[in-house]
Coordinates of N, CA and C in Angstrom, one line a residue:
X1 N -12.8 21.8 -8.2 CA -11.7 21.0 -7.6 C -10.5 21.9 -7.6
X2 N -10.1 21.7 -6.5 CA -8.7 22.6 -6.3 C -7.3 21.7 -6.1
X3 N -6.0 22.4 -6.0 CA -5.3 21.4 -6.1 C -4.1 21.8 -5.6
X4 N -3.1 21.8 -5.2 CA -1.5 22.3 -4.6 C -1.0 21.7 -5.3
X5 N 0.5 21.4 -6.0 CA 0.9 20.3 -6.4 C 2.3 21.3 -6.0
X6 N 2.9 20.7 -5.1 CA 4.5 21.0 -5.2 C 5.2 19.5 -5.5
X7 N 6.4 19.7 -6.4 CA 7.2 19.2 -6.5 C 8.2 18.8 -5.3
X8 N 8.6 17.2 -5.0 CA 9.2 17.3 -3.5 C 10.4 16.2 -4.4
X9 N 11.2 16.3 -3.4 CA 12.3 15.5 -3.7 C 11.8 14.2 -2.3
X10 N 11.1 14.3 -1.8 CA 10.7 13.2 -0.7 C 8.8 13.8 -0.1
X11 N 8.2 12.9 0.1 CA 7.2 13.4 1.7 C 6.2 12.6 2.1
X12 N 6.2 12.6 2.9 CA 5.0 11.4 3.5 C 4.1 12.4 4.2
X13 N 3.2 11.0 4.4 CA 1.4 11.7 5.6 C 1.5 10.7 6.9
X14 N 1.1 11.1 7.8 CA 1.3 10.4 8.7 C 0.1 10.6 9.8
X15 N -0.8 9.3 10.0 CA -1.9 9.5 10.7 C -2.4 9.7 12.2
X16 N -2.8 10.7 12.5 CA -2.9 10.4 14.0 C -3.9 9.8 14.6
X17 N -2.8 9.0 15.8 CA -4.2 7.4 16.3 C -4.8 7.6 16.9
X18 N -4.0 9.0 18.3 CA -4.4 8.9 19.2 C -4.3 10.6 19.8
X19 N -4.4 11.0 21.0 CA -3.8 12.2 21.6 C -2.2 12.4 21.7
X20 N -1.2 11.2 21.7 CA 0.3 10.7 21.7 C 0.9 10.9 20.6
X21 N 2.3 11.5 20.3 CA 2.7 11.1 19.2 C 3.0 10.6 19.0
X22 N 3.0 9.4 20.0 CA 3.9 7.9 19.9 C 2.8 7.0 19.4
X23 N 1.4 7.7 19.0 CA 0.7 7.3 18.4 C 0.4 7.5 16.5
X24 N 1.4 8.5 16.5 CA 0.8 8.4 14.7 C 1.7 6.7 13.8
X25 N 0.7 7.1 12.9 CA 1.1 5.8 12.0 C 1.5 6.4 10.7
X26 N 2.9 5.9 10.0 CA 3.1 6.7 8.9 C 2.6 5.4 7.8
X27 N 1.7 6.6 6.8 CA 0.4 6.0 6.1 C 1.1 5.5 4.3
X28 N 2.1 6.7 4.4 CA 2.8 6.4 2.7 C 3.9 7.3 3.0
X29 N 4.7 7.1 2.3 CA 6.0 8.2 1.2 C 6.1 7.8 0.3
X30 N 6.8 8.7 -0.5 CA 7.4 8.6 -1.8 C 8.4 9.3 -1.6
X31 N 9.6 9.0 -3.1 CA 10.5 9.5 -3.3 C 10.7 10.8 -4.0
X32 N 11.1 11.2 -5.2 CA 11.2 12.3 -6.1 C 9.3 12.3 -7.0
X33 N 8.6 13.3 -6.9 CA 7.1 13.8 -7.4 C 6.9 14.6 -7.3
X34 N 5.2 14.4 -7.0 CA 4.8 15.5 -6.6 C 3.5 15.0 -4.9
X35 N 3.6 16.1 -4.4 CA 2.5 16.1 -3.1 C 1.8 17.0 -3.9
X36 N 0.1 16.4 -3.4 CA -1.0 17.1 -4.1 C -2.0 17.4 -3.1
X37 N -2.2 18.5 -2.7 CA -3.4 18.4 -2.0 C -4.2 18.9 -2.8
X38 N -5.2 17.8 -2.1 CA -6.6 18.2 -2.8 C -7.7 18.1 -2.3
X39 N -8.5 19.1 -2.7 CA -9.8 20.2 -2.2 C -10.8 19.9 -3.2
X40 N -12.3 19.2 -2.5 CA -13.0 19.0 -3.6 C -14.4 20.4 -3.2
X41 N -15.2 20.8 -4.0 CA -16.8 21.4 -3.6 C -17.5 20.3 -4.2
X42 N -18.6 21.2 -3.9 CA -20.2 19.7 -3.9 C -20.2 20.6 -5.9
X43 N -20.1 21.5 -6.2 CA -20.3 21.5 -7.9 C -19.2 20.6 -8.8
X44 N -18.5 20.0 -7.9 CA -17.0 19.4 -8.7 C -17.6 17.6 -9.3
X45 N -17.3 17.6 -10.6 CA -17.8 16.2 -11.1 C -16.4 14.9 -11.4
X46 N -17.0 14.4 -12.3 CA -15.5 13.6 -12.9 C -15.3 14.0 -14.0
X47 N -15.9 14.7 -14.5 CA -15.0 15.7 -15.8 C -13.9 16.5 -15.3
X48 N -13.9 17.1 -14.1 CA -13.3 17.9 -12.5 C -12.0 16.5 -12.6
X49 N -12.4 16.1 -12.2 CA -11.0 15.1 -12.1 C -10.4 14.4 -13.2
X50 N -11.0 14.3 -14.2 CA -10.1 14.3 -15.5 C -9.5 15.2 -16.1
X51 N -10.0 16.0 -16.1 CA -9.2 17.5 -16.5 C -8.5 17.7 -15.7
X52 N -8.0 17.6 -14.5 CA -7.6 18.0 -13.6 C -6.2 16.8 -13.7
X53 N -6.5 15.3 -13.7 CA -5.5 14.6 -13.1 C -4.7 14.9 -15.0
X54 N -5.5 15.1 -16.3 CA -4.2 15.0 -17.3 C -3.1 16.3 -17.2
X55 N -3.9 17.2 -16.9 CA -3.0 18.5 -16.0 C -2.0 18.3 -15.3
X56 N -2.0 17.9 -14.6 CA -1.5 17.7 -13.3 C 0.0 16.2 -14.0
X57 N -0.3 15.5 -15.1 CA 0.2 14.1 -14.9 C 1.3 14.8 -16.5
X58 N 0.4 15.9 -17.0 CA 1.6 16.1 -18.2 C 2.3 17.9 -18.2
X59 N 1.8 18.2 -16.8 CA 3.0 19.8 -16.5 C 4.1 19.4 -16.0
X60 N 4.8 20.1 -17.3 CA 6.3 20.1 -17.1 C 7.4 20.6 -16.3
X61 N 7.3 20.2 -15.2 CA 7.9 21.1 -13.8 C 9.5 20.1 -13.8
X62 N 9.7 19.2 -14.0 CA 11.0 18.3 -13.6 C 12.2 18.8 -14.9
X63 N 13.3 18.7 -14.2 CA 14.4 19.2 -15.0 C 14.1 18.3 -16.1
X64 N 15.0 18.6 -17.6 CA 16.0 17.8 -18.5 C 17.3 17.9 -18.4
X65 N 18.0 17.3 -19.3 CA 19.3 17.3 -19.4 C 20.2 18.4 -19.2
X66 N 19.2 19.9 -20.1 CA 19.9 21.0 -20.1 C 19.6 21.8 -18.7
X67 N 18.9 21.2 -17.6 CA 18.2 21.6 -16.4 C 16.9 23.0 -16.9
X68 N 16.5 22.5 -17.5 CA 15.2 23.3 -18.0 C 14.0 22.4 -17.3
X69 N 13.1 22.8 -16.6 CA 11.5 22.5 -16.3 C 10.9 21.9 -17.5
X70 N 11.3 20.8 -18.5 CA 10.8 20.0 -19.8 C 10.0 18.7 -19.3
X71 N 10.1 18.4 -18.5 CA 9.5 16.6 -18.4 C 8.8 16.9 -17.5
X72 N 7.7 15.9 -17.5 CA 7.1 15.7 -16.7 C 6.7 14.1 -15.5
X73 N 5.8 14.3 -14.9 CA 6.3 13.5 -13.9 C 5.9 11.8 -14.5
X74 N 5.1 11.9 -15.4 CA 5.6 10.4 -16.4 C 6.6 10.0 -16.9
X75 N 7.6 11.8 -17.3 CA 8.8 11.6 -18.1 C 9.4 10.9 -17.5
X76 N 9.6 11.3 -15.4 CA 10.8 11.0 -14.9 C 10.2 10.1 -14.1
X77 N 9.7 9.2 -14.5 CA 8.4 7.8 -13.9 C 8.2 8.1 -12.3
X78 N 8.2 9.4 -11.9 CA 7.9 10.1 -10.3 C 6.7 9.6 -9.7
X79 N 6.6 9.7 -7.9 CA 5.6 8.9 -7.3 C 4.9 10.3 -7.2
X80 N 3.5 10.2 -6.9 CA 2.8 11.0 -6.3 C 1.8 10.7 -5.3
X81 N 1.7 11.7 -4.1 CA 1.0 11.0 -3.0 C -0.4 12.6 -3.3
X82 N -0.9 11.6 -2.7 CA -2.4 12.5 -2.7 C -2.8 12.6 -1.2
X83 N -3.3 14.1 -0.8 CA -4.0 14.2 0.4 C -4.9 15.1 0.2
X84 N -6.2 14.7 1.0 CA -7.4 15.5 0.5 C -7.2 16.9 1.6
X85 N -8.2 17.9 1.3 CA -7.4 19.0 1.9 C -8.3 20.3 1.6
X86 N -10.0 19.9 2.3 CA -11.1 20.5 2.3 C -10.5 22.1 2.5
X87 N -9.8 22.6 3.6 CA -9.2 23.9 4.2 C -9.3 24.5 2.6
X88 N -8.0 24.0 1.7 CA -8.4 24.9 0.5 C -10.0 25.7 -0.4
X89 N -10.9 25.2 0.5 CA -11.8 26.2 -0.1 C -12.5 27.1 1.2
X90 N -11.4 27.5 2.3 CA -11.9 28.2 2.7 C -11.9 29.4 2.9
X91 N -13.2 30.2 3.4 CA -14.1 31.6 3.0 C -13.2 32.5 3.8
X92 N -12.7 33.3 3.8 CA -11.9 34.5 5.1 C -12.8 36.1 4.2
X93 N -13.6 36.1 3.6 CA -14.0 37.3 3.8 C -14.8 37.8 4.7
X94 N -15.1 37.3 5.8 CA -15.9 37.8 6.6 C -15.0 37.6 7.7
X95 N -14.6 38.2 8.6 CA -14.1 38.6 10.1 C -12.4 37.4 10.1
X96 N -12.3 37.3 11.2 CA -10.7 36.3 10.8 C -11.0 34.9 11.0
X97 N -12.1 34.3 11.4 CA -12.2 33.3 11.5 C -12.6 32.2 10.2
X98 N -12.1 31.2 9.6 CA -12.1 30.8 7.9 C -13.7 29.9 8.6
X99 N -14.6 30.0 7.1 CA -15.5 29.1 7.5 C -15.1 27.9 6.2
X100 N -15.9 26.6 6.1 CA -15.4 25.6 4.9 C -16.6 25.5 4.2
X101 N -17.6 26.6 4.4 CA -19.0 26.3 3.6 C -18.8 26.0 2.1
X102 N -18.1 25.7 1.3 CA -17.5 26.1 0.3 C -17.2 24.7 -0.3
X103 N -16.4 23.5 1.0 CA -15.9 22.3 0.5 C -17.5 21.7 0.6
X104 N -16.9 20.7 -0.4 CA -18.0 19.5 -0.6 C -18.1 18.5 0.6
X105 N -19.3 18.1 0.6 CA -19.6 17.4 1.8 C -18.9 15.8 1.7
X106 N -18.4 15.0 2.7 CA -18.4 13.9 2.1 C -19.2 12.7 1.2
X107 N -20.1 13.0 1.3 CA -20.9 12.3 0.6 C -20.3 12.3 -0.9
X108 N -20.3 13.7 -1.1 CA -20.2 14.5 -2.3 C -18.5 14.1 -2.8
X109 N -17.4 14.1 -1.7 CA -16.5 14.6 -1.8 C -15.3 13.1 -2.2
X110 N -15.5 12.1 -1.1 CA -14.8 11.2 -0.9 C -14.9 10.2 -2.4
X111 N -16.1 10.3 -3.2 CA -16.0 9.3 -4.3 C -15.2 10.1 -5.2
X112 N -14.8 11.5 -5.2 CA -14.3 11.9 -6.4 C -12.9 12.0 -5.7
X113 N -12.6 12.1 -4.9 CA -11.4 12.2 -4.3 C -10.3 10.7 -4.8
X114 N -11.2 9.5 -4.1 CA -11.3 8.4 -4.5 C -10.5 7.7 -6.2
X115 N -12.1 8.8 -6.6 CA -11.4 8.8 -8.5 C -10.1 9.3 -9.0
X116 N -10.3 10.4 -8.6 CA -9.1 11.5 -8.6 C -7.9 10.9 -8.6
X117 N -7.3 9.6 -7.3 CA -6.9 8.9 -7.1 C -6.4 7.8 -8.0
X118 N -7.1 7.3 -8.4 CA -7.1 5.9 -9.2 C -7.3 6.6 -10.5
X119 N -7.9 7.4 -11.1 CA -7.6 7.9 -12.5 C -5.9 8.1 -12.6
X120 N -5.1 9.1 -11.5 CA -4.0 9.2 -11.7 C -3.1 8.1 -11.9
X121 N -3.3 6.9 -11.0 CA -2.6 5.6 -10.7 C -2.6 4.7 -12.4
X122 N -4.0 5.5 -13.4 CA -4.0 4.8 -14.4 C -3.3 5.9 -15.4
X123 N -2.9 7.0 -15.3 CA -2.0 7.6 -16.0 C -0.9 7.1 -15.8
X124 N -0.2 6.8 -14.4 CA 1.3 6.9 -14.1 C 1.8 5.5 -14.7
X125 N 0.3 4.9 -14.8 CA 0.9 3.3 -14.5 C 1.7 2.8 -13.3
X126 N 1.0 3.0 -11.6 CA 1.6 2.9 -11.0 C 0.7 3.5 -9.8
X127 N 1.1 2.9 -8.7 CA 0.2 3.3 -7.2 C 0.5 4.1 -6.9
X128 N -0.5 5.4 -6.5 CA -0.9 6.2 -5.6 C -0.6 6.5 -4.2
X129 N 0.2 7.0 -3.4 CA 0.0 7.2 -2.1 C -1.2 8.1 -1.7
X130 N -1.7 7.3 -0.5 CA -3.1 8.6 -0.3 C -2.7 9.0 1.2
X131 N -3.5 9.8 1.7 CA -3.6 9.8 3.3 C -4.7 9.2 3.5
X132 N -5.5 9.5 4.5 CA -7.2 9.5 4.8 C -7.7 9.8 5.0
X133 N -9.1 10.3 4.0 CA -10.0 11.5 3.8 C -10.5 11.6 5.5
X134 N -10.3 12.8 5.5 CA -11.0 13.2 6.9 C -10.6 13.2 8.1
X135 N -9.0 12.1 8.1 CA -8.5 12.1 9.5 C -7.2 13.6 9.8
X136 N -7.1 13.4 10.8 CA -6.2 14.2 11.3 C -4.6 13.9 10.9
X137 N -3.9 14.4 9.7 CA -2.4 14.3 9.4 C -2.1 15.3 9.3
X138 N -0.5 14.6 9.6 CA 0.9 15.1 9.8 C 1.6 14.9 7.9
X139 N 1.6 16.0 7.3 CA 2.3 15.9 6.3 C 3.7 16.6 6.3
X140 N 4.8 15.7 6.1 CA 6.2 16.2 6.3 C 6.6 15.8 4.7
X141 N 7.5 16.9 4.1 CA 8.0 17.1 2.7 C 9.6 17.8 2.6
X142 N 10.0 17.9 1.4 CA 11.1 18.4 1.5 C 10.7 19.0 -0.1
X143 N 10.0 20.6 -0.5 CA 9.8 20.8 -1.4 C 10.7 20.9 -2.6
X144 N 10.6 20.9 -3.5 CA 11.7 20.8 -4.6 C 11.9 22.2 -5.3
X145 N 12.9 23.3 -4.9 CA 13.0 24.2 -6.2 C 13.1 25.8 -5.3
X146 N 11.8 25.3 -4.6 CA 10.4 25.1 -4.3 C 10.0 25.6 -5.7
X147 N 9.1 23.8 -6.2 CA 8.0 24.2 -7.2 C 7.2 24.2 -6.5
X148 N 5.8 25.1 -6.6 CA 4.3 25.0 -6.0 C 3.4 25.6 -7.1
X149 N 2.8 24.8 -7.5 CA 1.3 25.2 -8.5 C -0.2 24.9 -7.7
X150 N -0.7 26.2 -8.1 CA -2.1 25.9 -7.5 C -2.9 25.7 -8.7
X151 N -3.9 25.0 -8.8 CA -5.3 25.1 -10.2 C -6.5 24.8 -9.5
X152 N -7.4 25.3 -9.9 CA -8.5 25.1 -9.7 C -9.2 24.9 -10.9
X153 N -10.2 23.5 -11.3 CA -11.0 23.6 -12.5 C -12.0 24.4 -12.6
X154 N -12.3 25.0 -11.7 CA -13.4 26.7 -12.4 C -12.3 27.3 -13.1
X155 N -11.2 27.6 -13.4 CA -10.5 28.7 -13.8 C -9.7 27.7 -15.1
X156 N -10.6 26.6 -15.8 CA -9.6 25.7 -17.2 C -8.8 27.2 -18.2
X157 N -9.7 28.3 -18.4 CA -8.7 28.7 -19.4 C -7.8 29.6 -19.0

């Protein structure tokens, strides 16, 4: 399981309905958190997303008092929106064109994504913004710092 997590002072997902852009529909925002994209493979389990979501729910990226990176996004009861975001496991060693043999299929992908989801919602004490697995969005943000962390749980140590 892979993961982006920037720090945003704002960002929403916004879905598109149609070929128009007078057709997207905005799906969630939040305020001060984090945006997480997230990238599942077919080897990734729910130990993959528990390890992953206490990571993600106790790195200390948000200022303290003395403007030091100390709290974390429990500390500073921040929202976080989730979008899924197969591209991150894709292959460019072969010629310029990316293939995604690499992401998990939905079958595979959408119940852990799901979890992923609602495990967080039960750390934060508090709802989740998602997009929706598989459709075509529009993610607009205003990164923070710019913080950006990438993890993948093949690489825990």
């Amino acid at each position: 399981m892979r993961a982006v997590i920037q720090r945003v002072q704002h960002a929403g997902v916004r879905i598109v309905g149609c070929d128009t852009v007078a057709a997207y529909e905005t799906k969630r925002e939040i305020g001060q958190g984090f945006l997480i994209l997230l990238g599942v493979c077919n080897e990734d389990t729910m130990e993959d997303v528990e390890w992953l979501v206490k990571k993600i729910a106790n790195l200390r990226v948000f200022d303290d008092e003395n403007h030091v990176m100390n709290r974390s996004i429990i500390d500073i009861k921040g929202e976080v929106l989730v979008v899924s975001q197969f591209t991150l496991y894709a292959s460019y060693k072969k010629g310029n064109r990316p293939s995604w043999f690499k992401a998990g299929s939905h079958e595979h992908s959408i119940p852990l994504y799901e979890a992923f989801c609602k495990t967080m919602e039960e750390q934060l004490d508090k709802p989740v913004g998602t997009g929706e697995f598989g459709a075509d969005m529009k993610v607009e943000l205003v990164n923070d710092g710019p913080v950006t962390i990438c993890m993948d749980t093949k690489n825990k140590e």
